[in-house]
Every structure is written in C-alpha cells, then in structure tokens.
mmCIF file of C-alpha atoms and ligand atoms in Angstrom:
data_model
loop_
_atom_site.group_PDB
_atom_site.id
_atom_site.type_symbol
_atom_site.label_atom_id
_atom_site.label_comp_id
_atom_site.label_asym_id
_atom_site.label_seq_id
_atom_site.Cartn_x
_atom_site.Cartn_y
_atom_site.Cartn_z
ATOM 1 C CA UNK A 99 -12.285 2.507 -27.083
ATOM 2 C CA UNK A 100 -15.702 1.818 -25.500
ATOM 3 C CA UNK A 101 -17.062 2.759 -22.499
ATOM 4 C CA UNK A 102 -16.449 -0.633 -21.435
ATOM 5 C CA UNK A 103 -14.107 -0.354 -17.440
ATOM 6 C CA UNK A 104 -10.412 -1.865 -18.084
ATOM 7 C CA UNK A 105 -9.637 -4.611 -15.689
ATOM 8 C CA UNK A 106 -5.940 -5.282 -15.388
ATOM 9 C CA UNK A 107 -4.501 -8.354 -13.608
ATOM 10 C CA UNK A 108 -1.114 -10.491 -13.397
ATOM 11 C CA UNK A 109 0.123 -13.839 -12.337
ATOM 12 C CA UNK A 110 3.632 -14.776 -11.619
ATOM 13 C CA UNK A 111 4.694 -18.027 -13.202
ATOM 14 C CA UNK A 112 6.364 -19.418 -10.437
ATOM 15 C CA UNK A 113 5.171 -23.280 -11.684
ATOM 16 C CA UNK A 114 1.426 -24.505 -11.751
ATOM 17 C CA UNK A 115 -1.058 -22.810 -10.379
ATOM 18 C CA UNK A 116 -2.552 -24.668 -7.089
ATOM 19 C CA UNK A 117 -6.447 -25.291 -7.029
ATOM 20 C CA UNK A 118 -6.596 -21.684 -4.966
ATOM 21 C CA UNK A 119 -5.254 -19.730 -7.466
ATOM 22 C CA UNK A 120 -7.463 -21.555 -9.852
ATOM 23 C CA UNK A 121 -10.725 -20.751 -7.816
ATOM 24 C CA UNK A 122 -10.054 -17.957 -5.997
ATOM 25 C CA UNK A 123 -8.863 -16.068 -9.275
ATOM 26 C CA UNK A 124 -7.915 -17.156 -12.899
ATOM 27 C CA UNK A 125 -11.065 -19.328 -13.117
ATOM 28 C CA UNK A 126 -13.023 -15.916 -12.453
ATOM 29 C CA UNK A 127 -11.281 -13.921 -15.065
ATOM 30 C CA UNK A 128 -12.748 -15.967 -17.722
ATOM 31 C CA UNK A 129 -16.455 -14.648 -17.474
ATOM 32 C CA UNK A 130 -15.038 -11.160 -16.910
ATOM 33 C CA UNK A 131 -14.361 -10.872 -20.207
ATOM 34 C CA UNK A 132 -17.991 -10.409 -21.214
ATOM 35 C CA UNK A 133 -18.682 -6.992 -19.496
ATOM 36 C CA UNK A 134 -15.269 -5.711 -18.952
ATOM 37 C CA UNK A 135 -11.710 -4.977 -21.187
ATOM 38 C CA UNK A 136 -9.621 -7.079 -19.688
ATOM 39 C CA UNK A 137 -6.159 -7.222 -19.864
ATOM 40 C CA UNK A 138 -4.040 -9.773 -17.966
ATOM 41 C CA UNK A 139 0.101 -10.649 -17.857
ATOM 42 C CA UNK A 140 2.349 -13.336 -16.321
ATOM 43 C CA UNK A 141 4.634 -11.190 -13.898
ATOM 44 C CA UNK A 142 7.822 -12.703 -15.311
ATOM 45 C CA UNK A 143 9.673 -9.135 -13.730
ATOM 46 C CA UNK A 144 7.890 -9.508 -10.321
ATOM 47 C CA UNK A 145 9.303 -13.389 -10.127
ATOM 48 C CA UNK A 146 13.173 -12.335 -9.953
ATOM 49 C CA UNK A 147 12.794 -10.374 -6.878
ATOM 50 C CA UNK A 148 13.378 -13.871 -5.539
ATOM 51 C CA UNK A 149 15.977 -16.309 -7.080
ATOM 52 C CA UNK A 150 14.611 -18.052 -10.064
ATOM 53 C CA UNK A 151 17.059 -20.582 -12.329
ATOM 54 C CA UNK A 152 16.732 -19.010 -15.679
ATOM 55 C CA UNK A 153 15.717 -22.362 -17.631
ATOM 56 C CA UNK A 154 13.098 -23.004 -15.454
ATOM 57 C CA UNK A 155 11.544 -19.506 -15.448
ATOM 58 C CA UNK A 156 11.237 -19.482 -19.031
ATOM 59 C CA UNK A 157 9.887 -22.960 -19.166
ATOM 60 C CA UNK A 158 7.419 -21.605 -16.254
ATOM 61 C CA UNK A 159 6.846 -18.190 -18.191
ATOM 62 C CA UNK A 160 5.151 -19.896 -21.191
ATOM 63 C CA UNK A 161 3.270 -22.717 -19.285
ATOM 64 C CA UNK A 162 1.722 -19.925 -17.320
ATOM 65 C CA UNK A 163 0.725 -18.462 -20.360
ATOM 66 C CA UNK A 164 -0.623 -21.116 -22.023
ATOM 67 C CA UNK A 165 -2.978 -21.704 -18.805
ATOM 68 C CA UNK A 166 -4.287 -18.642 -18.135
ATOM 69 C CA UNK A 167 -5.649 -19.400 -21.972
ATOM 70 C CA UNK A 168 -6.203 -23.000 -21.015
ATOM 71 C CA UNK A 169 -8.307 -21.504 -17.869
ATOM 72 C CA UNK A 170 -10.618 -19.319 -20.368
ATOM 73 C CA UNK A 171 -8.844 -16.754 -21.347
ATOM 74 C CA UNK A 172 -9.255 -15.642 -24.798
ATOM 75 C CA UNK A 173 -6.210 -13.496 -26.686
ATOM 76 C CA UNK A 174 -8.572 -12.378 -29.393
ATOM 77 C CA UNK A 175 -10.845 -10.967 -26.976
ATOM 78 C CA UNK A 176 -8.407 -9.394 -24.010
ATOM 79 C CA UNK A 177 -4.875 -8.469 -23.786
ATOM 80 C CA UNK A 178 -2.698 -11.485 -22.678
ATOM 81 C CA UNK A 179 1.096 -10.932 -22.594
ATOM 82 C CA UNK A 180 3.909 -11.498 -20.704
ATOM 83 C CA UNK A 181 5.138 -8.761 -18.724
ATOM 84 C CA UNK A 182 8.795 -8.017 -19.851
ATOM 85 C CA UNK A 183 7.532 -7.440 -23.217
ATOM 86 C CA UNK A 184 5.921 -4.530 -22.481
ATOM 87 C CA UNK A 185 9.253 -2.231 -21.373
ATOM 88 C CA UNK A 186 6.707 0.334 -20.495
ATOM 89 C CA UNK A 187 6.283 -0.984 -17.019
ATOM 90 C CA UNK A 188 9.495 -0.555 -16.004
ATOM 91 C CA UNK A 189 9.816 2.769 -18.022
ATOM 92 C CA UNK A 190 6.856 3.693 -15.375
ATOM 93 C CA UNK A 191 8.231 1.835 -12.558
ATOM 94 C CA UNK A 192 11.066 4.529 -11.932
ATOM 95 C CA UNK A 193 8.659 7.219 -12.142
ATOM 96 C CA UNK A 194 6.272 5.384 -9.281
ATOM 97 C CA UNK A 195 9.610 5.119 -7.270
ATOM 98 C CA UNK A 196 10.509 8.398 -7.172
ATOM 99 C CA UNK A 197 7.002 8.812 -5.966
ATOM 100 C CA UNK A 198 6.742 5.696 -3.151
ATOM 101 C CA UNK A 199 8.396 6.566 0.279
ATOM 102 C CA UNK A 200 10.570 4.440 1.932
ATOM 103 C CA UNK A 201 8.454 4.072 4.465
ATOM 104 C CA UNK A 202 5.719 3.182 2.613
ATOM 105 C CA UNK A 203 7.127 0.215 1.387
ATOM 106 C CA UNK A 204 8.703 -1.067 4.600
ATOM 107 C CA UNK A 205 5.263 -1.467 6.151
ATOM 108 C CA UNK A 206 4.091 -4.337 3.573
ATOM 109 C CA UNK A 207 3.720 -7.652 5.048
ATOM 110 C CA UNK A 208 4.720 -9.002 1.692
ATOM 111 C CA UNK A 209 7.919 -7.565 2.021
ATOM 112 C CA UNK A 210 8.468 -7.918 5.889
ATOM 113 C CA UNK A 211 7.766 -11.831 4.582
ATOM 114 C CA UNK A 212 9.968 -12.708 1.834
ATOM 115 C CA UNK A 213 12.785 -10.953 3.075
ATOM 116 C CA UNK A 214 12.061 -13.057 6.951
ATOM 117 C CA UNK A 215 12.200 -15.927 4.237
ATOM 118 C CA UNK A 216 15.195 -15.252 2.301
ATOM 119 C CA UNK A 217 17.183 -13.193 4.631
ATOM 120 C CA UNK A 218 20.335 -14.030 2.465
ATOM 121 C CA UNK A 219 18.689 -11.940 -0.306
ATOM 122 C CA UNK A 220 16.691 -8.824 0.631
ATOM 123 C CA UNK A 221 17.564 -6.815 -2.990
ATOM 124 C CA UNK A 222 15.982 -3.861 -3.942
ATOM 125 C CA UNK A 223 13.379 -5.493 -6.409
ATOM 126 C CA UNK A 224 12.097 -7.165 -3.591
ATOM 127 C CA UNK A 225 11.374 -3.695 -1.951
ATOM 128 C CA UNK A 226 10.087 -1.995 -4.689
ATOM 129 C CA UNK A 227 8.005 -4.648 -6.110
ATOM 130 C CA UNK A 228 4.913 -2.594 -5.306
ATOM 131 C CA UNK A 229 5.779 0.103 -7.216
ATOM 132 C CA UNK A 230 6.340 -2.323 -10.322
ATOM 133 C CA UNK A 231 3.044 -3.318 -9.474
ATOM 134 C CA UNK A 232 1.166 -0.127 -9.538
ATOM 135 C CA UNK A 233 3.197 0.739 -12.959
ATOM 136 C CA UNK A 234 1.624 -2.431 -14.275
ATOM 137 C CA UNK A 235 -1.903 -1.319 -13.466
ATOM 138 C CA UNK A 236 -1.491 2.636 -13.981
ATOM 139 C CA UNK A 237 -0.155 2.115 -17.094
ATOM 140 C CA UNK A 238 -2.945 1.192 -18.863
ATOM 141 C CA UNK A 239 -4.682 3.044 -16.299
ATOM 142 C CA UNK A 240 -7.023 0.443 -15.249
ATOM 143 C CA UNK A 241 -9.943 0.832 -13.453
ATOM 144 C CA UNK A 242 -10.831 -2.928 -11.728
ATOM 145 C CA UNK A 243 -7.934 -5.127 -10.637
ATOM 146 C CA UNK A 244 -8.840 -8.488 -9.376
ATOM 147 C CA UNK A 245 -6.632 -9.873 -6.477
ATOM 148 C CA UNK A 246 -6.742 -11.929 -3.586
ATOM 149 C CA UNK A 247 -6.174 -10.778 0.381
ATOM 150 C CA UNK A 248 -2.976 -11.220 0.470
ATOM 151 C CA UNK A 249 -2.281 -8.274 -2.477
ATOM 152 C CA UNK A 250 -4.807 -5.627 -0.938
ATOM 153 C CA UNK A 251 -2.315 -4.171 0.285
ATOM 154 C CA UNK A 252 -0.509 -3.398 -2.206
ATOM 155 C CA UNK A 253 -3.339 -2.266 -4.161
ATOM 156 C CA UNK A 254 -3.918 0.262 -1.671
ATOM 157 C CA UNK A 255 -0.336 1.416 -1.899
ATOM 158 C CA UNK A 256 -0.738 1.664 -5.779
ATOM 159 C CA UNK A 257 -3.499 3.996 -5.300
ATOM 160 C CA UNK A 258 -1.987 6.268 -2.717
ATOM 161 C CA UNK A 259 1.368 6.407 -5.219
ATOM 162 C CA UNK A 260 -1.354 7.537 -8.157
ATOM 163 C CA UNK A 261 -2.555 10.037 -5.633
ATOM 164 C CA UNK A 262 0.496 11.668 -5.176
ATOM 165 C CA UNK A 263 1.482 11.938 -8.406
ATOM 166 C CA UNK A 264 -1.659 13.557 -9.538
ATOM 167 C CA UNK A 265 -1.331 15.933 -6.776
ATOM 168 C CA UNK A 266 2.401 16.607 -8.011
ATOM 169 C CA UNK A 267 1.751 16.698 -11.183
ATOM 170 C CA UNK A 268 -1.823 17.333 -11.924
ATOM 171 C CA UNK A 269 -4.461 15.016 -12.412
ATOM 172 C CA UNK A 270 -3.484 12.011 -14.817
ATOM 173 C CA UNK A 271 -3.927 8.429 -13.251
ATOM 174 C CA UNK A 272 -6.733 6.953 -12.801
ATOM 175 C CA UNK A 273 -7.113 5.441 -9.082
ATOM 176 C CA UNK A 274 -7.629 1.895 -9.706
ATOM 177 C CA UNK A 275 -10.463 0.156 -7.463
ATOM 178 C CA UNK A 276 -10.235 -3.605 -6.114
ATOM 179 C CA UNK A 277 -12.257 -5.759 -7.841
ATOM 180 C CA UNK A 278 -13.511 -8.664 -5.328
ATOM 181 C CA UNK A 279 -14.913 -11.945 -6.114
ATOM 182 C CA UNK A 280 -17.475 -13.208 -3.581
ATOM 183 C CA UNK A 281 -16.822 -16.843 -3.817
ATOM 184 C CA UNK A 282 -13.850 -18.794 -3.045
ATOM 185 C CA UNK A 283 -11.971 -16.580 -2.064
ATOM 186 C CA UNK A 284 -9.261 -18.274 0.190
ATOM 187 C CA UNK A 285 -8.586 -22.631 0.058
ATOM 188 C CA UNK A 286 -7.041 -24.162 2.615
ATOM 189 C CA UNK A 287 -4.297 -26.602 3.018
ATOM 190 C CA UNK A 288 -5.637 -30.134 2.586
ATOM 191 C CA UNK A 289 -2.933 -31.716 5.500
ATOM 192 C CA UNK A 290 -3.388 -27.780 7.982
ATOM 193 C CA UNK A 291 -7.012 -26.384 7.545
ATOM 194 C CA UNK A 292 -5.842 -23.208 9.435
ATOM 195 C CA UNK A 293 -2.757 -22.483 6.234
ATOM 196 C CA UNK A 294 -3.822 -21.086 3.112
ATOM 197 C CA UNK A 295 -2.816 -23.624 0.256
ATOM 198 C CA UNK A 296 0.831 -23.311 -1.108
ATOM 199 C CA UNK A 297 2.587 -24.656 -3.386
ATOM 200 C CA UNK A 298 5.527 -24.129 -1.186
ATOM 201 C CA UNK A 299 3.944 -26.595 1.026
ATOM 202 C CA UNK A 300 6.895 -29.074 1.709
ATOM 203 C CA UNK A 301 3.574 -31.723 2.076
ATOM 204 C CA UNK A 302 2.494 -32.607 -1.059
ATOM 205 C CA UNK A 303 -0.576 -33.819 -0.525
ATOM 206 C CA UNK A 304 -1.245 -30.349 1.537
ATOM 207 C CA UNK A 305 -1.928 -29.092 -1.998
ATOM 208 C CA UNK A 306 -3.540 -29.713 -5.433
ATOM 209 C CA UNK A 307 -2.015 -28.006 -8.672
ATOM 210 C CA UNK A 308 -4.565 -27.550 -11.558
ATOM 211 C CA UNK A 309 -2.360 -29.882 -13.387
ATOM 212 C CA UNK A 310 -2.375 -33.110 -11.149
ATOM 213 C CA UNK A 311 -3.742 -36.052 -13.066
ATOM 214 C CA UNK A 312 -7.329 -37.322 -11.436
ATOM 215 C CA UNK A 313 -5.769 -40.568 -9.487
ATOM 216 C CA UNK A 314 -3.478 -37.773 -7.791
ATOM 217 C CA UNK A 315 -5.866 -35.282 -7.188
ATOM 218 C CA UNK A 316 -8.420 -38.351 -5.516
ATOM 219 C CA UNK A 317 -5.625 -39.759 -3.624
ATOM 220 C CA UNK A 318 -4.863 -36.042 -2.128
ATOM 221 C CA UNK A 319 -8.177 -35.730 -1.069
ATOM 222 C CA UNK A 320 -8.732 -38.916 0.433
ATOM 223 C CA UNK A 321 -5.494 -38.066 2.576
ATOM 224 C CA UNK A 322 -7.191 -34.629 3.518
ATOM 225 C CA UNK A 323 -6.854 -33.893 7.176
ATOM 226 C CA UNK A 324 -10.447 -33.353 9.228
ATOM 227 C CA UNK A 325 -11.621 -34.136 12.192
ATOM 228 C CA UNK A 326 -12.603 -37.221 14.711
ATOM 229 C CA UNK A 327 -16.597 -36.819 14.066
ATOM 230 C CA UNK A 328 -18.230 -37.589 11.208
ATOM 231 C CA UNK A 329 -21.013 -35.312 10.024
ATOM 232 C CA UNK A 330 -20.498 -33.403 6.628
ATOM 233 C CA UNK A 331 -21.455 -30.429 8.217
ATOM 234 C CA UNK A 332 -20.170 -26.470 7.814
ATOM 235 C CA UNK A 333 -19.781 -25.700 11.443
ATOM 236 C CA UNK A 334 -17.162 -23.543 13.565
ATOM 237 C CA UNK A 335 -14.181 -26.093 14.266
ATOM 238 C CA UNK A 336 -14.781 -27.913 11.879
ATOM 239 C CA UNK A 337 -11.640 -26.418 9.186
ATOM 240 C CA UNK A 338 -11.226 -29.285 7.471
ATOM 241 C CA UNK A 339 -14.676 -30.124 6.605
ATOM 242 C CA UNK A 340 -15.544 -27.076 5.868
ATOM 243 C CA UNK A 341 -12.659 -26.500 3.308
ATOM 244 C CA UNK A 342 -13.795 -29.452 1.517
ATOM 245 C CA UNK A 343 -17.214 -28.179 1.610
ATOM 246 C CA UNK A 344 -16.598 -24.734 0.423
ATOM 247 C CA UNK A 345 -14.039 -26.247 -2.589
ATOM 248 C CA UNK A 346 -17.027 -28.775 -3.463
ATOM 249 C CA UNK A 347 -19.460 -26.103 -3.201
ATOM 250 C CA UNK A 348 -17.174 -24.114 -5.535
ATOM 251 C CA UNK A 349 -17.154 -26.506 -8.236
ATOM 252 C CA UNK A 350 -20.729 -27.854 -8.039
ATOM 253 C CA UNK A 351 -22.141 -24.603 -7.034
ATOM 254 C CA UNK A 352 -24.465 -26.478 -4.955
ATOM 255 C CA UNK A 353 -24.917 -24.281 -1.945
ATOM 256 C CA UNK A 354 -24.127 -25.859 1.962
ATOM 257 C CA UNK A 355 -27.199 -27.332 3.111
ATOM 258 C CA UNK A 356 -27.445 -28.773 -0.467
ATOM 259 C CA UNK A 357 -23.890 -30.618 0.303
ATOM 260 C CA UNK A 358 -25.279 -31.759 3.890
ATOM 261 C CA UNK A 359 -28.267 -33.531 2.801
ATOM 262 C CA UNK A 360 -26.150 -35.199 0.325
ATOM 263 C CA UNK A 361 -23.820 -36.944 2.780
ATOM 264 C CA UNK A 362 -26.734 -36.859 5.578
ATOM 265 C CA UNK A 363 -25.684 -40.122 6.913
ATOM 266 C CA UNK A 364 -22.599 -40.885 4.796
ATOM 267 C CA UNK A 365 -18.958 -41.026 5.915
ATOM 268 C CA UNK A 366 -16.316 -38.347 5.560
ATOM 269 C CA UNK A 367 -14.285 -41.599 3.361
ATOM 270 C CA UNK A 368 -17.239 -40.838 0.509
ATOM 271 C CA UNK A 369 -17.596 -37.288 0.952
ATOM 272 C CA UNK A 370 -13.271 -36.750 0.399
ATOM 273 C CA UNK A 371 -14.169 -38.819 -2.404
ATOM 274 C CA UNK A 372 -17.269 -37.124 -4.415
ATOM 275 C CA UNK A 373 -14.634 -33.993 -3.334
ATOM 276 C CA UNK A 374 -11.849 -35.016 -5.251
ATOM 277 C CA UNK A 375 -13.696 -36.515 -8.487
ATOM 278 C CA UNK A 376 -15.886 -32.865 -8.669
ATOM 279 C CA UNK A 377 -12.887 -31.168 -8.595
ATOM 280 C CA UNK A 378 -10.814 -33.610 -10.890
ATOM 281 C CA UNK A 379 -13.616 -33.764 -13.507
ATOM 282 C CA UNK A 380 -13.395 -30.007 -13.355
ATOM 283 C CA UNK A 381 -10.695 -29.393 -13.988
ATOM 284 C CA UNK A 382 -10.209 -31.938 -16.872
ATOM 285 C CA UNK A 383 -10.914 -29.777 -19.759
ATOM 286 C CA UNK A 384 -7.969 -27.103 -18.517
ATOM 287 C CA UNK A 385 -5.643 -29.779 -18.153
ATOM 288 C CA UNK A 386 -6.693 -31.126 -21.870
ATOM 289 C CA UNK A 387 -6.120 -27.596 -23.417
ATOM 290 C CA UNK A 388 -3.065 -26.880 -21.215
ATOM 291 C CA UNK A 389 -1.390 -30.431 -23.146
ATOM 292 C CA UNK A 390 -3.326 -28.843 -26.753
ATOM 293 C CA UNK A 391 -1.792 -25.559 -26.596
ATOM 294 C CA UNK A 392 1.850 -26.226 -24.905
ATOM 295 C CA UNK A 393 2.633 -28.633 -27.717
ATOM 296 C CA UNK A 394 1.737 -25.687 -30.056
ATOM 297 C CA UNK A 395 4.459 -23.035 -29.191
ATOM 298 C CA UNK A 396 4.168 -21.342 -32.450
ATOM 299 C CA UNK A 397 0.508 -20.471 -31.665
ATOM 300 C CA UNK A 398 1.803 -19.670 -28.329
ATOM 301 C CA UNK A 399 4.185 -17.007 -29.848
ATOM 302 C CA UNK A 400 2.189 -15.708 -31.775
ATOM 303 C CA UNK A 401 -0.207 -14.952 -29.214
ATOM 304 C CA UNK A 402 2.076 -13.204 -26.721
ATOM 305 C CA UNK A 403 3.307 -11.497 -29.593
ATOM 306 C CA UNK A 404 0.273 -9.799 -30.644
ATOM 307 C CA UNK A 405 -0.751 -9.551 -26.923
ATOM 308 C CA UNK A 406 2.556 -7.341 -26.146
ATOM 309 C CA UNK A 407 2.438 -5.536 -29.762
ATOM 310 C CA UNK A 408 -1.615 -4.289 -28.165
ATOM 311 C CA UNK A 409 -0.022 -3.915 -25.081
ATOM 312 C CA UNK A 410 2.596 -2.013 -25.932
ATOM 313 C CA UNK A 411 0.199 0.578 -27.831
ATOM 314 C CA UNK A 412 -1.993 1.391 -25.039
ATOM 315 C CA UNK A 413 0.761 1.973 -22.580
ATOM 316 C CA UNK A 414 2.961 3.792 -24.371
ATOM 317 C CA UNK A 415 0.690 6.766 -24.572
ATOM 318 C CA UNK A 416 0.141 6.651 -21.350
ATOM 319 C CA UNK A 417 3.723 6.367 -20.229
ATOM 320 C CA UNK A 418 5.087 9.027 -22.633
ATOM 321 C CA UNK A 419 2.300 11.036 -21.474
ATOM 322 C CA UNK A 420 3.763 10.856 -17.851
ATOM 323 C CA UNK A 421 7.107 11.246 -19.096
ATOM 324 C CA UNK A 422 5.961 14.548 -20.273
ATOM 325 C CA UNK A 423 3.564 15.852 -17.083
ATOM 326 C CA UNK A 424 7.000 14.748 -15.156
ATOM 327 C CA UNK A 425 8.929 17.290 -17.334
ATOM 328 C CA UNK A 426 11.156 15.693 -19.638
ATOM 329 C CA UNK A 427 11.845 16.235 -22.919
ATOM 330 C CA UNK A 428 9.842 14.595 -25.201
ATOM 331 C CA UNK A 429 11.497 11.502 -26.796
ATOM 332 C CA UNK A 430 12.295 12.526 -30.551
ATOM 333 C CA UNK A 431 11.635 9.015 -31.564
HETATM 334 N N1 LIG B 78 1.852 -9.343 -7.195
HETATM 335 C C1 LIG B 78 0.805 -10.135 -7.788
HETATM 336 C C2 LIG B 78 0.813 -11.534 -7.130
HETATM 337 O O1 LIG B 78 1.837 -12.017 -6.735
HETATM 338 C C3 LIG B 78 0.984 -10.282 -9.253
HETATM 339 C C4 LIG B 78 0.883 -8.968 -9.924
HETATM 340 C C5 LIG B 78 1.889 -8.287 -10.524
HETATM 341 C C6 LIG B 78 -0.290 -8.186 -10.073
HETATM 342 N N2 LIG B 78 1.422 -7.126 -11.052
HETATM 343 C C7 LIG B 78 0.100 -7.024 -10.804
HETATM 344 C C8 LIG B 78 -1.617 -8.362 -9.665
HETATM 345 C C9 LIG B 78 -0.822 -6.033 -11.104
HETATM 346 C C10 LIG B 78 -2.531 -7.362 -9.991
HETATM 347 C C11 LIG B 78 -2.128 -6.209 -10.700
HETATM 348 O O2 LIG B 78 -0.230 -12.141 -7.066
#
C-alpha cells in the first residue's frame, strides 16, 4: 500500500438518489479519488433494518451501483462493491456489538426516528445499525469517511466503539475522522424550503432524483415554492430563493453576487428556469452513463465482483486480526 489516507464511504440503495445526495455527496467522491484510496459500497445490509420487497431491493442494489460509477466513480481505480459481499462486516459487526452499550445506541436520533416512523417494526437491526456501520469503516480501517449531518452522529459513535476496543484489547483500530465537504452540503425541499429534500417526500415536485428526464426536472423547478418579492437575492427569509441559489451556485460554481447580477432585474419565472436547465444539463451525462452501463449487467458483475474479491482481501486481515486480539482461536481455514 501507499501512504496514500483510505477513505471509506456507503450509500444505501433505497431507489435514485435525489439531487442532495448527488451534491452534497456522491458527486464529491469522484475527485477524491485523485489524492485519496477510496473505497465505497451500496449498504444493501443497512437497507433491511426497514422493510424492503426483495425484487425491488435487488433491482435498487445494482442501479445504485451502476450510479455511483455513472456519478464518477471508477472500479479500476477504488474499491466499489456491494456490501453483503464482503461477509467481513458482519463477521466485525458482532464484535462492535459486544463493544456498543445499550445506551449508546438509544441516544441516536436516527434511531429515536425510524422507529417514531415505523413503530410496527422497531427490530434489532434497526438498533444496531451503527455498529454495522462502524464495522464497515473499521474494517478496512479507514481513515476519512465522507458523510452528511445527519450521519455525524454515528460517526462519532463509531469512533468511541474503536476506542473502547483498543482500550480492551490493545491498540488496533484506527479512529476514523469525518471528512467534510464545504459546499452543498444540505438542499432543500423545492415545495418546504425549511425540509431537507427527500425522496420520501409524498410531493413530488418537493424533490428532484438524478434520474428525472430535463422536461421533469424544469417543470419541478418552475413549481418551486419562494416567496411574494421578487429579487434573486441570498438574504435571511428568503429559503426558497436561496435554495435555488445555493443549488445553481453548486452547479455553475458561480459564486452569489455573481448569480444576483445575473437576474438584477429579472423575474424569479427566469431565474427557476436558468435553475432547472443548469442543473438538468448537469446532470445529463450521469443519466447517459446510468442508461450505458445498466443495460450492460455483465460489466456490472464483473465489476462488483472484482470490487468484493479486493474488498474481501483487505478486510479479512483486518477482521481475523481482531478475531485474534479478541481471543479466539484462530480459524484453521
Ligand atoms: N448509514 C449511511 C447512510 O444512510 C450509509 C452507510 C453505511 C455509511 N455504512 C457506512 C456511510 C459507512 C459511511 C460509512 O447514509
């Protein structure tokens, strides 16, 4: 190996991702891939702690994949697999669990959540799903995981669960560090400025999926919610406006006072507009390789497979390793 830091990250393919996922993450993971090892997964294991229809999670598995290679990711140059191919996470997972309190993993909000939200189905994945999380990263003993907000928390947890077992066991894991990207970090719902995007969304329009054809993705813009003035300006109050402006700003990279003196006397009708065809025409080329590349499912296999097969040989000595520091016998095979 180089000297190169390891960033680890997953996705879970619960259907396309929205325009937030896209800017706010898998769009950054592409460039990342010059300075750092990267290794990402779809989160297939994480996605059944809520009820999936088997079919469709499949179908959703392998579309994932193929767009976190349609959004720039390259399988020759990182590690892209899917995450139950690598048995080594859970082999870790029960380890990290024996080493997570029960405490510990009632305070997450992501738990307190999803079980508020399916209170018909509060199973013990759903609990534990941080310590699946902090196998996925410790096994490969990452040093850099990107994530947004809303899985902080989690990251912190994963760190104090490394801590503990080094102090159990000696020092083995790495602690891994948050890796933050400055821009675009959080997109708002097109129909409520104050909601983060969703796909859950029951308003369709509230939301644009990386996959929406350009008339839909104009048309949801033109419906976006804003406000009764009509200055294009980035100003406290103004949520709606300034989504748009930061999304536009995050395609174009044109900075705010750059987007202002565009529309300086324009109408929010042609601003929504210019918003929607930036953002369609960038995202053109990812929905052109995502058609390329799911039509090609023998490629597709034969990239996950040799993604899991280098996945499978990093972690493995890693995970054996810990088997051993944990005191069990070692496995004669
Ligand atoms: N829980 C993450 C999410 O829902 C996905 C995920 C699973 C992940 N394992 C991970 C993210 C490890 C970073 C590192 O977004």
């Amino acid at each position: 190996m180089d000297d190169k830091k390891l960033i680890f990250s997953a996705i879970q393919p619960t259907g396309t991702f929205t325009l937030g996922n896209y800017i706010g993450a898998v769009r950054n993971w592409g460039p990342l891939q010059e300075q750092y090892n990267c290794i990402y997964c779809v989160a297939d294991l994480h996605a059944i702690t809520v009820k999936q229809e088997p079919a469709k999670l499949r179908q959703n598995t392998l579309a994932a994949y193929a767009l976190l290679m349609a959004c720039g990711l390259d399988p020759e140059r990182s590690i892209l697999f899917i995450q139950s191919h690598a048995h080594t996470h859970n082999d870790l997972n029960w380890l990290l669990c024996c080493n997570t309190q029960f405490g510990e993993l009632s305070r997450m909000t992501q738990f307190k959540d999803k079980s508020q939200k399916h209170p018909d189905d509060v199973n013990a994945g759903l609990f534990t799903y941080p310590s699946l999380m902090a196998a996925d990263i410790l096994a490969y003993n990452a040093d850099l995981v990107p994530v947004g907000v809303d899985q902080k928390q989690h990251l912190e947890l994963a760190r104090n669960i490394a801590q503990r077992f080094n102090q159990r066991y000696g020092d083995f894991f790495k602690l891994p560090e948050p890796y933050i990207t400055e821009v675009g970090a959080k997109i708002m719902s097109l129909q409520d400025p104050t909601k983060k995007m969703s796909k859950s969304d029951e308003n369709v329009n509230a939301c644009i999926l990386i996959l929406d054809d350009k008339d839909t993705i104009v048309r949801k813009f033109k419906r976006a919610v804003t406000d009764s003035e009509a200055e294009v300006a980035f100003r406290e109050g103004k949520d709606g406006i300034n989504n748009l402006m930061s999304i536009y700003s995050c395609v174009t990279g044109k900075d705010y006072a750059a987007i202002e003196a565009e529309f300086a006397g324009k109408g929010y009708g042609d601003f929504k507009l210019a918003v929607g065809e930036a953002v369609a025409d960038s995202l053109e080329p990812v929905r052109t390789e995502f058609a390329r590349l799911i039509n090609d499912k023998a490629y597709l296999k034969d990239c996950y497979t040799k993604g899991a097969e280098k996945a499978m040989k990093i972690s493995s000595r890693i995970v054996s390793k810990a088997y051993h520091k944990v005191g069990f016998v070692d496995r004669p095979f």
